Amino acid sequence: MIEKLVGISEIAEMAEPPVTKQAVANWRVRYDDFPKPVQTLQSGPVWNAEIIEAWLEAKAGNKPFVISFINQKGGVAKTTTAVAVAEVLAKEFRKHVLLIDLDPQTSATIGLISEEEWARRDADGRTLAQLFKDKLQDEQKFDIEESIIRGVSAVDGGIPRLELLPSSIQFIELQEKLPFVAMHGNYDKNPQDILRRALQPVIDRYDFVIIDCPPSLGVITKNGLRVSTHYIIPTIPDILSTWGIFQIVNSVAYFSDDINWQIKPLGIVATKVQANALHDRIMRQLSEGRLFNELKTDLKQPPLFKNFIKQNVDTARGAEFLAPMHTLRQKYKINYDSFYGLTTEILEACKTSKN
């Protein structure tokens, strides 16, 4: 019996629902188990149709989980947590991960590449600042393929499945101008939709997209939320740091309704935890879901993840792109097990959310 062969166009039509040829190309990058072509002809690669059909039934079409890490208060280890989760997902769980750094402090970026490489890319327009500048200046200089950095991290010379869209300190100035983007050129431009449109050609390559948002709920953060399926709130378990959690949940709920796009809270991560009475009391309150009890609201407090991050100087240092190291345990020291456990919880929460 002669086997039936199919090319990328046919695979795109075989999918349920049908997809673009670009989506199939993205699957080849994202999924390690995507079948190898039987042969590569002059017109392109071809596959055994039966093998592709079985693969499509089992795997294809799974949309990536896009998780924004948000807190309006700075200094709560938001970036450290986002970077650690991205690294654990890619290295330990072998997921294809894109980390998007939307924070003008660029801490996630310089935690995954050197400051020298960041400076070169920023000068060349290969950071996210160029994407937003293009919309203000009605230009098209930003190239997402050129801007994504592959195999980032100081661990093992780079983690193969971990990629980065770097930030820029230029965001500080840009975020004040972005609300007026519709006044430049065509009036149909939506300043909250810039990132989503840019990601469309590449997002299906990834199992997870992790977004490190600025410590605000302004237009840059809304660009992150616009593409997100979920969000996580890292917080120190003290009164001041947890005070704004309701505002975050409330604002995201309003924004979600406004754009008709569901953005689910995955949970709260306790960070910089110390062994004292205040932290113990707040952790108890969060674990019992009582944070919103005294407020007149139908909103529920997001659950507290069981794994928490201890206050530790070595963990903070590990977030910097310093000397090369061989393992994530070397990088995060006493908090490695917590980050691994947290990532496991996130994977389970995403699975439950999807079901």
mmCIF file of N, CA and C in Angstrom, residues 57 99 109 149 184 218 231 269 278:
data_model
loop_
_atom_site.group_PDB
_atom_site.id
_atom_site.type_symbol
_atom_site.label_atom_id
_atom_site.label_comp_id
_atom_site.label_asym_id
_atom_site.label_seq_id
_atom_site.Cartn_x
_atom_site.Cartn_y
_atom_site.Cartn_z
ATOM 1 N N GLU A 57 -4.679 14.538 16.413
ATOM 2 C CA GLU A 57 -5.715 14.132 17.363
ATOM 3 C C GLU A 57 -5.210 14.193 18.802
ATOM 4 N N LEU A 99 9.615 34.379 27.641
ATOM 5 C CA LEU A 99 9.443 35.365 28.699
ATOM 6 C C LEU A 99 9.416 36.750 28.065
ATOM 7 N N THR A 109 15.151 41.043 31.952
ATOM 8 C CA THR A 109 16.045 40.999 30.791
ATOM 9 C C THR A 109 17.491 40.807 31.213
ATOM 10 N N ILE A 149 15.235 36.552 21.668
ATOM 11 C CA ILE A 149 16.559 35.991 21.950
ATOM 12 C C ILE A 149 16.367 34.550 22.398
ATOM 13 N N HIS A 184 -2.093 59.131 16.277
ATOM 14 C CA HIS A 184 -1.028 59.112 15.273
ATOM 15 C C HIS A 184 -1.458 58.208 14.125
ATOM 16 N N GLY A 218 -1.233 50.353 34.133
ATOM 17 C CA GLY A 218 -1.329 51.267 33.003
ATOM 18 C C GLY A 218 -1.380 50.543 31.667
ATOM 19 N N TYR A 231 -3.294 35.139 35.286
ATOM 20 C CA TYR A 231 -2.326 36.008 35.958
ATOM 21 C C TYR A 231 -2.043 35.490 37.361
ATOM 22 N N VAL A 269 1.290 34.243 45.154
ATOM 23 C CA VAL A 269 2.538 33.640 45.623
ATOM 24 C C VAL A 269 3.102 34.495 46.747
ATOM 25 N N LEU A 278 3.741 38.521 62.073
ATOM 26 C CA LEU A 278 2.945 39.212 61.047
ATOM 27 C C LEU A 278 2.825 38.361 59.797
#
